[in-house]
XYZ file of C-alpha atoms in Angstrom:
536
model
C 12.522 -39.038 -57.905
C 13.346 -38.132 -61.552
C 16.304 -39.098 -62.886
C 17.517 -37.248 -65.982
C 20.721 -39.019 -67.052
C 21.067 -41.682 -69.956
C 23.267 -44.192 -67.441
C 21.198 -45.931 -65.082
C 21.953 -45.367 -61.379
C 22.512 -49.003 -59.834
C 23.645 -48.374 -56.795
C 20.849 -46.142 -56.281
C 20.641 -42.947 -53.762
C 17.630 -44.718 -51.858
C 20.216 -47.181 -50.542
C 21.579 -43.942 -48.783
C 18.185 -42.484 -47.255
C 18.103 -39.774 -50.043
C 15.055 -39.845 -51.249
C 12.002 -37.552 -52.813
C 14.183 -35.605 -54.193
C 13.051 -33.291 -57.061
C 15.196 -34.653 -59.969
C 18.758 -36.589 -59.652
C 20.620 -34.861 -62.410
C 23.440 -37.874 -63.024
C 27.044 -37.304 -65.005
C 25.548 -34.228 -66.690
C 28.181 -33.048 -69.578
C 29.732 -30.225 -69.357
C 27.721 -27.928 -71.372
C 24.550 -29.579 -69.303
C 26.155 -28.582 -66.386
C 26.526 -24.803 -67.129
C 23.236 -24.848 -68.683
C 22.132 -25.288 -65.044
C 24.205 -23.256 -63.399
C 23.124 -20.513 -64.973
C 19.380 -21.789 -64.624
C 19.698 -21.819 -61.068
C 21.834 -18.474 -61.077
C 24.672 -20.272 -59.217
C 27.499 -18.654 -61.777
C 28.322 -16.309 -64.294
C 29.942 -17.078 -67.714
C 33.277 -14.771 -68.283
C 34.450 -13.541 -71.563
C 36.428 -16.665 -73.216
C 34.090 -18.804 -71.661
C 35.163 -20.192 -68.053
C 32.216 -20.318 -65.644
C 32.636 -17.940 -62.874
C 31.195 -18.484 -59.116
C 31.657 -16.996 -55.789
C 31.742 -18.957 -52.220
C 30.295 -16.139 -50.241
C 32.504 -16.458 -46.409
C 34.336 -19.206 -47.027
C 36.910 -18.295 -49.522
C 39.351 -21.390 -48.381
C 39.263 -24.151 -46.301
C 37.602 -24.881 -42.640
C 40.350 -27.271 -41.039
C 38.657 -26.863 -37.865
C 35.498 -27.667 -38.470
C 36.802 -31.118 -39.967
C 36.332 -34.245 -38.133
C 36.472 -37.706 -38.365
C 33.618 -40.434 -37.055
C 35.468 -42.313 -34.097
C 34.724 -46.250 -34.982
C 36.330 -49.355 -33.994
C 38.024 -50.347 -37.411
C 39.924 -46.929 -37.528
C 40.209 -45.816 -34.451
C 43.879 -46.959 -33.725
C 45.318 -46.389 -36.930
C 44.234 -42.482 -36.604
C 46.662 -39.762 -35.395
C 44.291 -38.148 -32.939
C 44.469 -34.255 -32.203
C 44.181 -30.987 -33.458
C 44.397 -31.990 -36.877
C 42.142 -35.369 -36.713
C 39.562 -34.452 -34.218
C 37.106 -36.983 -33.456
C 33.251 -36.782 -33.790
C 30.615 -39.294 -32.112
C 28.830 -41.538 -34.393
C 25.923 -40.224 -32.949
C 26.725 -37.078 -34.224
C 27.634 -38.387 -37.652
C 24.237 -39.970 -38.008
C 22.208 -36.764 -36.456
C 24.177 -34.370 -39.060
C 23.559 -37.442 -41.957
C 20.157 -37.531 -40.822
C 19.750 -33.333 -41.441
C 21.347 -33.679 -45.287
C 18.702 -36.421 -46.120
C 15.280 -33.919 -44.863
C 17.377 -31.434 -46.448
C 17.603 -33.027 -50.091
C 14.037 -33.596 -49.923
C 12.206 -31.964 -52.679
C 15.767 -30.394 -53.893
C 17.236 -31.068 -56.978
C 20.766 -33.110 -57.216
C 23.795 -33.264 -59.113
C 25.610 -36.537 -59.273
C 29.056 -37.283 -60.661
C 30.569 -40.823 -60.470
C 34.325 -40.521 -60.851
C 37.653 -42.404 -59.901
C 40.336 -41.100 -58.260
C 44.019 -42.865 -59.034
C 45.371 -43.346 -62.108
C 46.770 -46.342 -61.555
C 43.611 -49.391 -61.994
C 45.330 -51.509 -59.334
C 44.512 -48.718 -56.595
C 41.916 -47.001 -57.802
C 38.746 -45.484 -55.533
C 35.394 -45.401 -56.760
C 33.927 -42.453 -55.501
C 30.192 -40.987 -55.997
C 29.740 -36.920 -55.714
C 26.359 -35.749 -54.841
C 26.056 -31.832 -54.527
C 22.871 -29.679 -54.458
C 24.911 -26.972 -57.116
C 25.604 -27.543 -60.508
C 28.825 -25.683 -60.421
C 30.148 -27.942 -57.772
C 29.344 -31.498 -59.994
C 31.125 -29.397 -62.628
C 34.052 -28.940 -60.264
C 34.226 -32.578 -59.494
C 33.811 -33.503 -62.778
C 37.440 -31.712 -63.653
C 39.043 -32.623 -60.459
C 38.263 -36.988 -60.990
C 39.275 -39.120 -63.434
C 36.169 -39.567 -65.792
C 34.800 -43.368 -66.239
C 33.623 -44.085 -69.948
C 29.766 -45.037 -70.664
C 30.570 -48.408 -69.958
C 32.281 -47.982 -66.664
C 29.159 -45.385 -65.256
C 26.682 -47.951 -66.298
C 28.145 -50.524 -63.670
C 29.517 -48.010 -61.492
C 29.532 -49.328 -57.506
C 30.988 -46.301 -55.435
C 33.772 -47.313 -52.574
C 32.803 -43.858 -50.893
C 29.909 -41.059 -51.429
C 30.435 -37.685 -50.917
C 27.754 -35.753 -50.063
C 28.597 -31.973 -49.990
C 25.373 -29.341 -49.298
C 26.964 -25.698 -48.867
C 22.918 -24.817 -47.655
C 23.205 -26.992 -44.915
C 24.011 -25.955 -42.118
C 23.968 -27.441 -38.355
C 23.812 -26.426 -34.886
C 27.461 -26.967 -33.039
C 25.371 -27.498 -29.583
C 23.368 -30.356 -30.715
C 25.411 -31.796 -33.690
C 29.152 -31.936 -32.023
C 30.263 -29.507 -34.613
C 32.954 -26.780 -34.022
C 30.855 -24.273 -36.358
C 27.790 -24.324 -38.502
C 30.484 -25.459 -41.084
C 31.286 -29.436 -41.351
C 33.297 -31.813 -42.767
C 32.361 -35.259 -41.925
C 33.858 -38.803 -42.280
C 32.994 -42.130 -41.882
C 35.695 -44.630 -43.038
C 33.189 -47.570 -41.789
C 30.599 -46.016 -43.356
C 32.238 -44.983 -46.353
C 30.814 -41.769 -46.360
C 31.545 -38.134 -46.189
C 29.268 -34.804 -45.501
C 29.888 -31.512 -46.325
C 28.265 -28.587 -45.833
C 27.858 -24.675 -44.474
C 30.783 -24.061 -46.981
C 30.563 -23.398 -51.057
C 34.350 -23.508 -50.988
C 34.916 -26.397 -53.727
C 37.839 -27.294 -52.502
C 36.574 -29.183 -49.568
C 35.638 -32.171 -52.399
C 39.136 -32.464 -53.222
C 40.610 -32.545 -50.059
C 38.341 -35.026 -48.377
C 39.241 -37.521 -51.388
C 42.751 -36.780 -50.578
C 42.046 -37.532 -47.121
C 40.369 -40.585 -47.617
C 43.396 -42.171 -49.878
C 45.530 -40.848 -47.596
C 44.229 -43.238 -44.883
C 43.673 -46.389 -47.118
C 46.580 -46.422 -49.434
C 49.936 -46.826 -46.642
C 48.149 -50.035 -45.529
C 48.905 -51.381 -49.143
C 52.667 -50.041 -49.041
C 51.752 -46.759 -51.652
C 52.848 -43.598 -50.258
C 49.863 -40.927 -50.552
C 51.720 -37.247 -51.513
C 50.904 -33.922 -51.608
C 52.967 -32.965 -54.578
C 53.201 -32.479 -58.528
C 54.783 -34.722 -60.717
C 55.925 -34.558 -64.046
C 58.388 -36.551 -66.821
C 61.694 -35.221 -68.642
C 62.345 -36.352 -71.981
C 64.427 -38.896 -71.188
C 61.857 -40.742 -69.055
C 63.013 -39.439 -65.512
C 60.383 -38.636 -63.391
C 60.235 -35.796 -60.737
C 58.055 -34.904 -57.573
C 57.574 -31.790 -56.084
C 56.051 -31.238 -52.702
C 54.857 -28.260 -51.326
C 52.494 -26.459 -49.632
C 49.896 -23.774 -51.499
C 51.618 -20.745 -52.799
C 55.071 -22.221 -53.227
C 55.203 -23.101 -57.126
C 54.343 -26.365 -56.931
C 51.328 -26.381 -59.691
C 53.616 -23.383 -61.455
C 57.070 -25.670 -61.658
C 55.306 -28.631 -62.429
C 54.126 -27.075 -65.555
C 56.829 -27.153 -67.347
C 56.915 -27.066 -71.682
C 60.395 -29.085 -71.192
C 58.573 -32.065 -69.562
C 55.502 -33.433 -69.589
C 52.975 -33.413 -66.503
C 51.730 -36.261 -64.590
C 49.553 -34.170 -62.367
C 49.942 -30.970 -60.047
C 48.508 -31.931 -56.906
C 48.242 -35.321 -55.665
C 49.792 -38.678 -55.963
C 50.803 -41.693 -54.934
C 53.792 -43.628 -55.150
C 53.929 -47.554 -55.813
C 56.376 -50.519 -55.677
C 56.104 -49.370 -60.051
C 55.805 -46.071 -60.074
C 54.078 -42.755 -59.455
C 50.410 -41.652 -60.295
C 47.993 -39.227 -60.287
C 45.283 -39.363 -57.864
C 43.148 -36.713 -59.686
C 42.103 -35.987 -63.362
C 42.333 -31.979 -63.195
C 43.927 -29.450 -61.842
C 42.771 -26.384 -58.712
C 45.111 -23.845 -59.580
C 45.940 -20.562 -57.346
C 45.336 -18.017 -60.067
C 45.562 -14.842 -58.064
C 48.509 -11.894 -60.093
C 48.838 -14.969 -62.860
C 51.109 -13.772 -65.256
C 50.452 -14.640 -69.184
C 54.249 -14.636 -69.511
C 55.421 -16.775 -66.953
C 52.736 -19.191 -66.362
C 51.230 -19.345 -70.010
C 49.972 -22.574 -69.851
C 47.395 -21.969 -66.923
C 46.989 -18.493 -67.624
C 45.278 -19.742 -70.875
C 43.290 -22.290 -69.228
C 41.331 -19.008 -67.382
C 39.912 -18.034 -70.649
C 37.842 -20.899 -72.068
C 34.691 -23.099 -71.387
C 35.266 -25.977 -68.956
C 37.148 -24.249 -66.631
C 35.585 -22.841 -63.107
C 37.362 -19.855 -61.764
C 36.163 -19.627 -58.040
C 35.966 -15.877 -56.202
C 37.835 -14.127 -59.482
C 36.845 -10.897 -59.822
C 34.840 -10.299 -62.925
C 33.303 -7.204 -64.737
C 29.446 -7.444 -64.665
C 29.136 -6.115 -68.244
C 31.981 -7.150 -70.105
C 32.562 -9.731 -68.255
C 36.676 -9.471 -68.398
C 38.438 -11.261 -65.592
C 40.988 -9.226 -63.301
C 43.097 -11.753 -62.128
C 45.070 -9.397 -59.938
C 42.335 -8.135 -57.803
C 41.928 -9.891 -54.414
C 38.983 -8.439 -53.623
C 37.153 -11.598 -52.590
C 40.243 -13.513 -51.592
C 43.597 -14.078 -52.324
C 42.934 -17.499 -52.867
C 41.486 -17.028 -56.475
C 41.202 -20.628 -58.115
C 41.384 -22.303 -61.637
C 39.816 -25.586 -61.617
C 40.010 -27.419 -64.915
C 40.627 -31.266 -66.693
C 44.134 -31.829 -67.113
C 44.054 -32.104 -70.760
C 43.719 -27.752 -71.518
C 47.558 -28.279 -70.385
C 49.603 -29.755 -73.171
C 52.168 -32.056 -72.959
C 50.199 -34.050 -70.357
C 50.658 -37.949 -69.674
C 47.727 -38.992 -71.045
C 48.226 -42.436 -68.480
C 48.525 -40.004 -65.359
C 51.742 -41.942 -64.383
C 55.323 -42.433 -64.260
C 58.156 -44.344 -63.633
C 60.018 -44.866 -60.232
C 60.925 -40.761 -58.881
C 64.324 -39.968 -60.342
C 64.270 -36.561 -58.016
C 62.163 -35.110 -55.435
C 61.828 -31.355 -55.133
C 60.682 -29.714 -51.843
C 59.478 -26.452 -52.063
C 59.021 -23.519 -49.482
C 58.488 -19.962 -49.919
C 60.810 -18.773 -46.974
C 59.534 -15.079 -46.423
C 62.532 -14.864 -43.822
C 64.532 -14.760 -46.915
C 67.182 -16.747 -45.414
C 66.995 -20.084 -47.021
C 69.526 -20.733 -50.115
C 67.174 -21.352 -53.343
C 68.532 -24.227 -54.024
C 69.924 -27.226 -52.124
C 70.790 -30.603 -52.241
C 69.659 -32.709 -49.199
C 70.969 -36.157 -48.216
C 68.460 -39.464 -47.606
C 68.427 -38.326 -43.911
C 67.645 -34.706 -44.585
C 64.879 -35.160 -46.670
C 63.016 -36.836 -44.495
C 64.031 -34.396 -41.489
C 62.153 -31.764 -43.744
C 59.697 -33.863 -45.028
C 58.298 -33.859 -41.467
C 58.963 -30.512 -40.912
C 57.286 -29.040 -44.094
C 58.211 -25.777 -43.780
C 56.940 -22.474 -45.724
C 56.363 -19.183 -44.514
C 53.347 -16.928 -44.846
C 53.237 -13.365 -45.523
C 50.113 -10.770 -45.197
C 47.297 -10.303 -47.226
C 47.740 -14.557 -48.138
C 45.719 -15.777 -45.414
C 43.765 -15.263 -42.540
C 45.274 -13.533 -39.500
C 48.746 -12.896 -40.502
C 50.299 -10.228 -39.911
C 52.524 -7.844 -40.931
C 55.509 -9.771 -40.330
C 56.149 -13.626 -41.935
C 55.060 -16.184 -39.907
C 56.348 -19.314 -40.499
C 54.742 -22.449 -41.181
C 55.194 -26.104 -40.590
C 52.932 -28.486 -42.151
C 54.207 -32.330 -41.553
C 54.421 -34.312 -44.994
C 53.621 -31.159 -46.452
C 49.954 -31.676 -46.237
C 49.319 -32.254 -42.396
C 45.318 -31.187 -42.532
C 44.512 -34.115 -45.099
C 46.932 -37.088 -43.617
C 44.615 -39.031 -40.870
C 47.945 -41.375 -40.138
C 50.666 -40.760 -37.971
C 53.221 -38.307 -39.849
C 55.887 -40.787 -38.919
C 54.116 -43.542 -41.200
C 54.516 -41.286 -44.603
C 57.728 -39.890 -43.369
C 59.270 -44.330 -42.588
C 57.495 -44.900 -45.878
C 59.117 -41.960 -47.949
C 62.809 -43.009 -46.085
C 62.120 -46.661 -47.283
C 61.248 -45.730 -50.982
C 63.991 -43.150 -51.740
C 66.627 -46.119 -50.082
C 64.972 -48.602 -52.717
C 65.447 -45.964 -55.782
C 68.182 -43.929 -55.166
C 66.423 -40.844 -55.810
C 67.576 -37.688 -55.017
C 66.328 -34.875 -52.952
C 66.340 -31.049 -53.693
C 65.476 -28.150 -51.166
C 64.031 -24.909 -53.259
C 63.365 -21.761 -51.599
C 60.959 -19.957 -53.894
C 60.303 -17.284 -51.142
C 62.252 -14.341 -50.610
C 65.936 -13.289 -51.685
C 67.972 -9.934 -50.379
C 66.015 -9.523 -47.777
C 62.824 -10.819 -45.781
C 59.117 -9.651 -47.080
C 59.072 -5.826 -47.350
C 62.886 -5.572 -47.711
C 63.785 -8.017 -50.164
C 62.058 -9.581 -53.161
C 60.325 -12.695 -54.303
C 62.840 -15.055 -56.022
C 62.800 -14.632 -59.860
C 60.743 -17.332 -61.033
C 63.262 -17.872 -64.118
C 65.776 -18.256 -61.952
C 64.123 -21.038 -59.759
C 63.201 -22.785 -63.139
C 66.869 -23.025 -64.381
C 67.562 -23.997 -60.806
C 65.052 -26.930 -60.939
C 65.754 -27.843 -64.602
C 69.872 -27.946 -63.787
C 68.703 -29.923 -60.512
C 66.574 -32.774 -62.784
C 68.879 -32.836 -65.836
C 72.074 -33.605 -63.873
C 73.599 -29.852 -64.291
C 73.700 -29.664 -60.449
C 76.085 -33.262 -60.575
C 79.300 -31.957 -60.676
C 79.149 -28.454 -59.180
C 81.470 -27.621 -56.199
C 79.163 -27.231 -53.190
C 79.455 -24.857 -49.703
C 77.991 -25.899 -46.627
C 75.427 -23.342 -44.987
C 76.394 -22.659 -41.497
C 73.156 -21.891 -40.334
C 70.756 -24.717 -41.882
C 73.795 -27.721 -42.322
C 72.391 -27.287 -46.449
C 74.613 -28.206 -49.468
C 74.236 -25.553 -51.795
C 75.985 -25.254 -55.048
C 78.679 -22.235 -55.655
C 77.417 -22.312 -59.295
C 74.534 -22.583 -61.732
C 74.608 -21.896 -65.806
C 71.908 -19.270 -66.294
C 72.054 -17.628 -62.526
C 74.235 -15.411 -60.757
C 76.721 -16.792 -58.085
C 75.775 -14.158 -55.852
C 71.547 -15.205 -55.842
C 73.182 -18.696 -54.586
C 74.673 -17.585 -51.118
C 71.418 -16.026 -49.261
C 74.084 -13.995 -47.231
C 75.499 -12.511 -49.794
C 71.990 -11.130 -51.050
C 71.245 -9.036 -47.810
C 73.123 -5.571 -47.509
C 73.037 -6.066 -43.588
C 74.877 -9.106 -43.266
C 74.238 -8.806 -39.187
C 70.475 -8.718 -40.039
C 70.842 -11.803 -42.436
C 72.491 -14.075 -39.617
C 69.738 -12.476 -36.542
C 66.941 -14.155 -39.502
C 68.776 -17.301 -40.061
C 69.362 -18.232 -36.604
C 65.842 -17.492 -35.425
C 64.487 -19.592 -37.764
C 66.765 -22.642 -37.067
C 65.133 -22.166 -33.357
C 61.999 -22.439 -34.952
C 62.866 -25.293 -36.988
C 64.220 -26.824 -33.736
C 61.317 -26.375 -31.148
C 58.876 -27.728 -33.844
C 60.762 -31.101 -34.811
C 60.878 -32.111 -30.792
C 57.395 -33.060 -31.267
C 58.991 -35.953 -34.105
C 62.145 -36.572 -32.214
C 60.797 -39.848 -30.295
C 59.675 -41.530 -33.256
C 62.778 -40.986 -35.464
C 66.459 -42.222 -35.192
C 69.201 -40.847 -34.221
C 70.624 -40.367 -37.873
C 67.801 -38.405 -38.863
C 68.438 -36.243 -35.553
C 71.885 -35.574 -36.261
C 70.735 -34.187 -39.367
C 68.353 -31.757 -38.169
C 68.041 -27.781 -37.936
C 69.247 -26.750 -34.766
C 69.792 -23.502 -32.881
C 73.779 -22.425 -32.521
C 74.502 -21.799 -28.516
């Protein structure tokens, strides 16, 4: 095996079976890396410079065709089901067994990388991928070790993602020819029969996910950011509901948009970049990222591009609407350089309610918060996903991230309870779905109203303002807000057909109420009573 890199590889791939391999192409700058990229023909260059590539079928995620290895050491602590499904290690080792003859005589792109911000809980974690573009994608995503670092660099997990692999479900235990694979005792995950990137990010989520609750940090699927006066904010939610857009704010300065964990000192950023949903990105409301689509460094994943002039068309969803942006944190400004932040001052939820029923703003007390924070609710619309249809189908993802949390949803959900009781932080509900009307009638919240909303929530403007009650959803929402109209507070009074508007609201509060039963026996009564529930 060659190896090209200047940093000596001392834990060595041999130690994992891969071996006779054509060259081991370790840490590879970034210029390296699209030098081969384009070698190989795995991506275009667009005009300003980001490197364009397409996935081919998989334009998102495969949640069902991830599993985890069923082992002794981790079998009790995993929430078993749908979401977790086990594999055999049999199977494990078969598939692992595959990706090694595979490798053979292939070439391989290595990136060592951290994920966690914070040195106390760090991971160590080793990428090895058989395309350029994807080393270059983990290479934004992870925190980048200096010379020093790589040169002693002793992985806690390997990834080993191979989109040309693929397996047989009838002899390897697989649901598809796709796979996802891990191995907490073996400290190891595969990948492959997918080019969709973000399958490298999510199984590093996954994997600190599982180990950091056992050391009293609560793993989140959210943004964070810093106001000037040193508060910090959170903001969960699930793709498409502004969390990487709010986060990105020029009044405060971002931690990270994605994922993070909170400590007994403070938050921090598990990642080093940023996978942005670029699809309809508007230059004037999202500047920051828009800019970020038209320079070298970035990958742009399934964007549409012009084969001659190569000009991006952001809005055409031609190959998905799950266009991504995947770039290092630091082409936003006014980033924390540390990737952390104090103790959360507020937490935002956010859900994109296509019922267009939900108020857009709400405040939600200790007991609320984490009644939602189970439910995770959002609503999809058509056209954003994978058989929908024409009418919104709502959503609930526990924690707001149930495909990447291996534990129990009651462990985050007792761990978020116990943290906000320690701070005192408070907890906002934002709809940044629909208003006047559910998809097709009404429209999509104005984003500059849901800024002002969120900026008056984190700056204390929300304090003092008299507050209604919603009859349908038990939510506080404020009668008033400088810089928005009264009447865009009261969801009710949006809708023309006020009999339609409470039809909406009270089917959704029985859809709120059949999917919490599943939580109900391993939360108290307090955080019953102040649950969603269907009038009589």
């Amino acid at each position: 095996m060659t190896i090209d890199s200047p940093v000596a590889d001392r834990q060595g791939l041999e130690a994992l079976g891969l071996k006779n391999l054509a060259k081991a192409h370790f840490n590879l700058s970034v210029p390296q890396l699209y030098e081969a990229a384009i070698r190989r023909g795995e991506a275009q260059i667009g005009l300003g410079g980001p490197l364009v590539a397409y996935t081919g079928h998989h334009t998102g995620r495969s949640p069902n065709d991830k599993f985890i290895v069923e082992e002794a050491s981790s079998k009790a602590d995993i929430a078993w089901g749908d979401v977790n499904k086990p594999i055999s290690r049999g199977h494990f080792d078969g598939v692992f067994k595959k990706a090694q003859a595979y490798l053979q005589n292939r070439e391989a792109f290595v990136v060592d990388c951290h994920a966690g911000a914070d040195p106390d809980y760090r991971l160590s974690v080793r990428v090895v991928c058989e395309n350029a573009w994807h080393a270059l994608f983990a290479r934004n995503m992870f925190l980048r070790p200096g010379t020093e670092a790589l040169a002693g660099f002793d992985p806690d997990f390997t990834i080993v993602q191979l989109p040309g692999l693929q397996v047989d479900p009838a002899v390897d235990g697989t649901n598809s020819e796709c796979f996802v694979l891990v191995s907490f005792e073996r400290r190891l995950v595969l990948i492959g029969g997918t080019s969709y990137a973000g399958e490298i990010k999510k199984s590093v989520f996954s994997l600190l996910n599982f180990l950091l609750p056992a050391r009293d940090v609560l793993p989140m699927h959210c943004s964070a950011n810093i106001g000037p006066e040193g508060d910090t904010a959170i903001f969960f939610g699930l793709s498409g509901t502004g969390k990487t857009t709010l986060s990105a704010d020029g009044t405060r300065t971002l931690i990270g948009d994605d994922e993070h964990g909170w400590s007994g000192h403070g938050v921090f950023n598990f990642e080093g970049g940023c996978y942005a949903k670029v699809i309809r990105l508007s230059p004037e409301a999202e500047p920051e990222i828009y800019a970020t689509t038209r320079r070298f460094g970035t990958v742009l994943e399934n964007v549409v591009m012009d084969p001659d002039s190569r000009s991006l068309d952001l809005d055409n969803a031609h190959f998905t609407e799950n266009t991504r942006a995947c770039y290092p944190i630091d082409f936003i400004p006014n980033i924390a350089e540390s990737g952390q932040g104090g103790l959360p001052a507020n937490i935002i939820m956010l859900t994109a309610d296509a019922f267009g029923v939900l108020p857009p703003i709400s405040r939600l007390t200790p007991e609320q918060a984490m009644y939602h924070f189970l439910s995770g609710y959002t609503a999809r619309v058509a056209g954003t996903e994978k058989g929908v249809g024409s009418e919104p189908k709502a959503t609930f993802s526990t924690c707001f991230g149930a495909p990447f949390m291996p534990r129990h949803p009651s462990v985050y959900a007792k761990m978020l309870g116990e943290k906000m009781a320690r701070t005192g932080a408070n907890c906002w509900l934002v709809n940044t779905g629909w208003s006047g009307g559910a998809y097709g009638v009404g429209k999509r919240m104005a984003i500059g109203h849901t800024r002002t909303l969120v900026r008056a929530a984190l700056n204390g403007g929300l304090a003092d303002a008299e507050y209604f009650t919603d009859p349908h959803f038990g939510l506080a929402v404020p009668k008033t807000c400088p810089g928005v109209p009264s009447e865009v507070l009261d969801p009710r009074a949006t809708w023309k057909d006020k009999r339609a508007y409470d039809q909406t609201a009270r089917e959704l509060t029985r859809r709120f109420e059949q999917n919490f039963k599943q939580f109900e026996p391993y939360v108290g009564d307090e955080i019953k009573a102040a649950g969603i529930y269907a009038a009589a």
